[in-house]
CSV table of C-alpha atoms in Angstrom, one decimal:
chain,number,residue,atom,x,y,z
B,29,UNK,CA,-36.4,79.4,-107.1
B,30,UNK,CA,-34.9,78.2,-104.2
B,31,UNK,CA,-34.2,80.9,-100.4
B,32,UNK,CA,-30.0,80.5,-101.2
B,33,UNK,CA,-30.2,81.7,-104.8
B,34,UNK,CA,-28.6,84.8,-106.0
B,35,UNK,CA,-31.5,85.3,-107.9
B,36,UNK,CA,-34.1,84.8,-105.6
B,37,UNK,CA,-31.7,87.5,-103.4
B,38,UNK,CA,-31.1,89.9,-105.8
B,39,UNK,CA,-35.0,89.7,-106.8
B,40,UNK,CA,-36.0,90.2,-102.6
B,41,UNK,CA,-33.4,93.3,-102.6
B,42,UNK,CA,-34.4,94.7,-106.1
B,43,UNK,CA,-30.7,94.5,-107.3
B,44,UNK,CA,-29.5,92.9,-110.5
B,45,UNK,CA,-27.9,89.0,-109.9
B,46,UNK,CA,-25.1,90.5,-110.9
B,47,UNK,CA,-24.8,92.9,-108.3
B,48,UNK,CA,-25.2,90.4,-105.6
B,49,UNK,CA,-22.6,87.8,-106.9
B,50,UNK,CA,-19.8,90.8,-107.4
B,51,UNK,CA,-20.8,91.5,-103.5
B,52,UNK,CA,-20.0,87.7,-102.2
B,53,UNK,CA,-17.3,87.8,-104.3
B,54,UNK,CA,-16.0,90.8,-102.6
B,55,UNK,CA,-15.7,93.0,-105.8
B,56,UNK,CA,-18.4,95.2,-104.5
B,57,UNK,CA,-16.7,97.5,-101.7
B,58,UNK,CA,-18.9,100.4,-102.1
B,59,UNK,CA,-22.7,99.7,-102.7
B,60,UNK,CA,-25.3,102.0,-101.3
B,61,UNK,CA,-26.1,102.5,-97.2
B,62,UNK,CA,-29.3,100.8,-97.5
B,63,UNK,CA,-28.4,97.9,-99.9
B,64,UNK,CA,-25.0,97.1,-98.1
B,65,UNK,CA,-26.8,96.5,-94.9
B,66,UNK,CA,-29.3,94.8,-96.6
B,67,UNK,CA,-27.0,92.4,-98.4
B,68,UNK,CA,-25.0,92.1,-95.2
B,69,UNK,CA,-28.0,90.7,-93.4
B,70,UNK,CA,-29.4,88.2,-96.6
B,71,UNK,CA,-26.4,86.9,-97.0
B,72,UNK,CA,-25.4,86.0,-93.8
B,73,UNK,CA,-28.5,84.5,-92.8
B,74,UNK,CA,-28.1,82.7,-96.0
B,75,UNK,CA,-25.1,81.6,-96.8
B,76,UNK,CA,-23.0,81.4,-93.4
B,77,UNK,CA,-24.8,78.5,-92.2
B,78,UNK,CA,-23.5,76.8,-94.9
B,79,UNK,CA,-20.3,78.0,-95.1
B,80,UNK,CA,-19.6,76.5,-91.5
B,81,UNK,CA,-21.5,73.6,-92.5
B,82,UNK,CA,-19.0,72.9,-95.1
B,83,UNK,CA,-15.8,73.7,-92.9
B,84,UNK,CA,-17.4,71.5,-89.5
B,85,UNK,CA,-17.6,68.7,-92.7
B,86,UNK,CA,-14.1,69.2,-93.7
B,87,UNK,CA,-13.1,69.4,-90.4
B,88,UNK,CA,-14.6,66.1,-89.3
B,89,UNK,CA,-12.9,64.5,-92.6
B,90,UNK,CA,-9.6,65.6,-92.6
B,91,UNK,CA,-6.8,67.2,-89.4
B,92,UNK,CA,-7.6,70.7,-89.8
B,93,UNK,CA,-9.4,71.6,-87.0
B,94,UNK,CA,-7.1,73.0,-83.9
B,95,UNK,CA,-7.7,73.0,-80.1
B,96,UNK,CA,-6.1,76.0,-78.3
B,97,UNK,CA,-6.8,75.2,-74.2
B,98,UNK,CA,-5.9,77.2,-71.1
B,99,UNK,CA,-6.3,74.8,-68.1
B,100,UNK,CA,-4.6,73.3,-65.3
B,101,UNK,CA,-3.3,69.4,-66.5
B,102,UNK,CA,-2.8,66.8,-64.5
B,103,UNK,CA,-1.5,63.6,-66.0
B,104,UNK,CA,-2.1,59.6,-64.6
B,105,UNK,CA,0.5,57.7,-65.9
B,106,UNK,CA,2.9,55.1,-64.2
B,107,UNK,CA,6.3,56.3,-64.0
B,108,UNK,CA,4.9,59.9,-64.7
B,109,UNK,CA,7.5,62.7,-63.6
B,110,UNK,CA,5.8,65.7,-65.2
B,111,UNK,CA,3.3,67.1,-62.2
B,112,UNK,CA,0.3,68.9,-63.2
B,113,UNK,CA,0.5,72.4,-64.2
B,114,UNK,CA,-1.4,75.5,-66.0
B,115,UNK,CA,-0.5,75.1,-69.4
B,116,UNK,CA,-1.9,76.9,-72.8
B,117,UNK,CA,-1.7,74.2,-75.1
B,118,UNK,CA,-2.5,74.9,-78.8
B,119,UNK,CA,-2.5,71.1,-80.8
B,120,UNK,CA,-4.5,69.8,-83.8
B,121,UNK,CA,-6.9,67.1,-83.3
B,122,UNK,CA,-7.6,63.7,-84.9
B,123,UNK,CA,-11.1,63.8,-87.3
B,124,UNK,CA,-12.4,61.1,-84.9
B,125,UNK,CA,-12.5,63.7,-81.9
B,126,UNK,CA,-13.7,66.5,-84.2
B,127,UNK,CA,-16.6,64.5,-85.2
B,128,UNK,CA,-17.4,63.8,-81.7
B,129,UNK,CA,-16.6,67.2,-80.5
B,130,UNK,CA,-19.1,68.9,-83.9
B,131,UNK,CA,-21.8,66.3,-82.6
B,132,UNK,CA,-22.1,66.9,-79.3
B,133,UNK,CA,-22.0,70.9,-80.1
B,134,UNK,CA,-24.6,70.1,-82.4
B,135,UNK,CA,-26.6,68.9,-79.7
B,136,UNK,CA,-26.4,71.4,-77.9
B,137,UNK,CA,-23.6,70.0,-75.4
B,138,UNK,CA,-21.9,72.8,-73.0
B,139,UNK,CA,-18.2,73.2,-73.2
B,140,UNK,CA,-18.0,71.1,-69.4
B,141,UNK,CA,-19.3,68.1,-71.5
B,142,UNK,CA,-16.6,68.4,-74.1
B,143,UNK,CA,-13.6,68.6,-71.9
B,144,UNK,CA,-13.5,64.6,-71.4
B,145,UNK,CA,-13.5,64.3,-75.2
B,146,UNK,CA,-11.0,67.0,-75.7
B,147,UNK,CA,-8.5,66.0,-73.0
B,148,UNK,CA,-8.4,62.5,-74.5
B,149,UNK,CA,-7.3,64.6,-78.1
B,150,UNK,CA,-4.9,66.6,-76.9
B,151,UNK,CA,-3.5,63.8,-75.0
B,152,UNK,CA,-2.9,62.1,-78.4
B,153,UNK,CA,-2.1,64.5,-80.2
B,154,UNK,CA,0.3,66.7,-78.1
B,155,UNK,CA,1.0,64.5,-75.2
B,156,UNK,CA,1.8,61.0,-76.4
B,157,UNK,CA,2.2,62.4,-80.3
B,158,UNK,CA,-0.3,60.4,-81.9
B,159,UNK,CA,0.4,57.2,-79.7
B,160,UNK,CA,4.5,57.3,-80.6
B,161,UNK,CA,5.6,58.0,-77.0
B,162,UNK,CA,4.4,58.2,-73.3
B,163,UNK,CA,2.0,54.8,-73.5
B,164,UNK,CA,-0.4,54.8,-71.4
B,165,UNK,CA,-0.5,58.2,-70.5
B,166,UNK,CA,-3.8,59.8,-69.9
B,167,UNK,CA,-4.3,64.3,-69.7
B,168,UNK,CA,-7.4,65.2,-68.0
B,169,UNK,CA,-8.2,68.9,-67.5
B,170,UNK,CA,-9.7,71.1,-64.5
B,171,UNK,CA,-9.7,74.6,-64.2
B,172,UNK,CA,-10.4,75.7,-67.7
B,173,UNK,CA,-9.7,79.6,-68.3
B,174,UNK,CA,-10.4,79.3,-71.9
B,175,UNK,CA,-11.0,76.7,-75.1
B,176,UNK,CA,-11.0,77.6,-78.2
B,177,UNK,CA,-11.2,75.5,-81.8
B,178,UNK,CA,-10.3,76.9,-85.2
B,179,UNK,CA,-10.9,75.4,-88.7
C-alpha cells in the first residue's frame, strides 16, 4: 500500500475510501470538524507536492507559465530611443526559460539569481516578440518591487 493511496488515507483517518475520494473531488463540503482538518492536512502533505510537480512539468513543456515583474528596465540596444523606466510587465515565457527558472528554484536559487534568466525572457517574449522585432535588443532589470510566476 503505498503513503499517496486513498486507501492507505482513508485507512490512517478511519474513513471509508470512498469518503476520501468524494473529498478530493470536492463532493464532500461538509464532513465532520475533526475529519475535515484531518483530511485537509493528509492531503495536502500528500497530494500537493505532486500536483505542482505535475504543473512545474507542464510548464517546462509547453508556454503556460507567465512572468508578471515590477522593476525599473533599462534597455542596451544601438539605436535604442526608449529610456529606462518602472514598468509592471506581465508576459508569458518560452519553456526553455521555465525550465531553467523551475531548476534553479529547485535548487534552492534566490529570486536575485533568477532575474538574469528572467530579463533575458521577457526580453524575448515581450520586448523583441519572440525575436520578430528590436534585434539585438537586450532588457536587464534593477530595482525589483515584485515577481511573480503563474502556471
Amino acid at each position: 500500500m503505498t503513503k499517496g493511496s486513498t486507501k492507505a488515507l482513508a485507512e490512517r483517518l478511519g474513513v471509508s475510501r470512498r469518503t476520501v475520494e468524494r473529498y478530493r473531488a470536492g463532493k464532500l463540503t461538509t464532513p465532520q470538524q475533526r475529519l475535515q482538518a484531518a483530511l485537509v492536512e493528509e492531503t495536502e502533505s500528500e497530494w500537493q507536492p505532486q500536483a505542482r510537480a505535475q504543473a512545474r512539468e507542464q510548464a517546462s513543456t509547453s508556454s503556460e507559465m507567465m512572468v508578471e515583474v515590477t522593476a525599473y528596465f533599462g534597455f542596451t540596444c544601438s539605436g535604442s530611443s526608449d529610456d529606462g523606466r518602472i514598468r509592471t510587465i506581465t508576459t508569458p515565457i518560452s519553456p526553455t526559460y521555465v525550465k531553467q527558472i523551475l531548476e534553479l528554484q529547485e535548487a534552492g536559487a534566490t529570486e536575485e539569481e533568477l532575474h538574469p534568466i528572467v530579463a533575458a525572457a521577457i526580453t524575448e517574449s515581450y520586448f523583441t516578440e519572440w525575436g520578430t522585432r528590436a534585434d539585438g535588443l537586450r532588457a536587464d532589470f534593477t530595482h525589483v518591487q515584485s515577481m511573480d510566476f503563474r502556471f
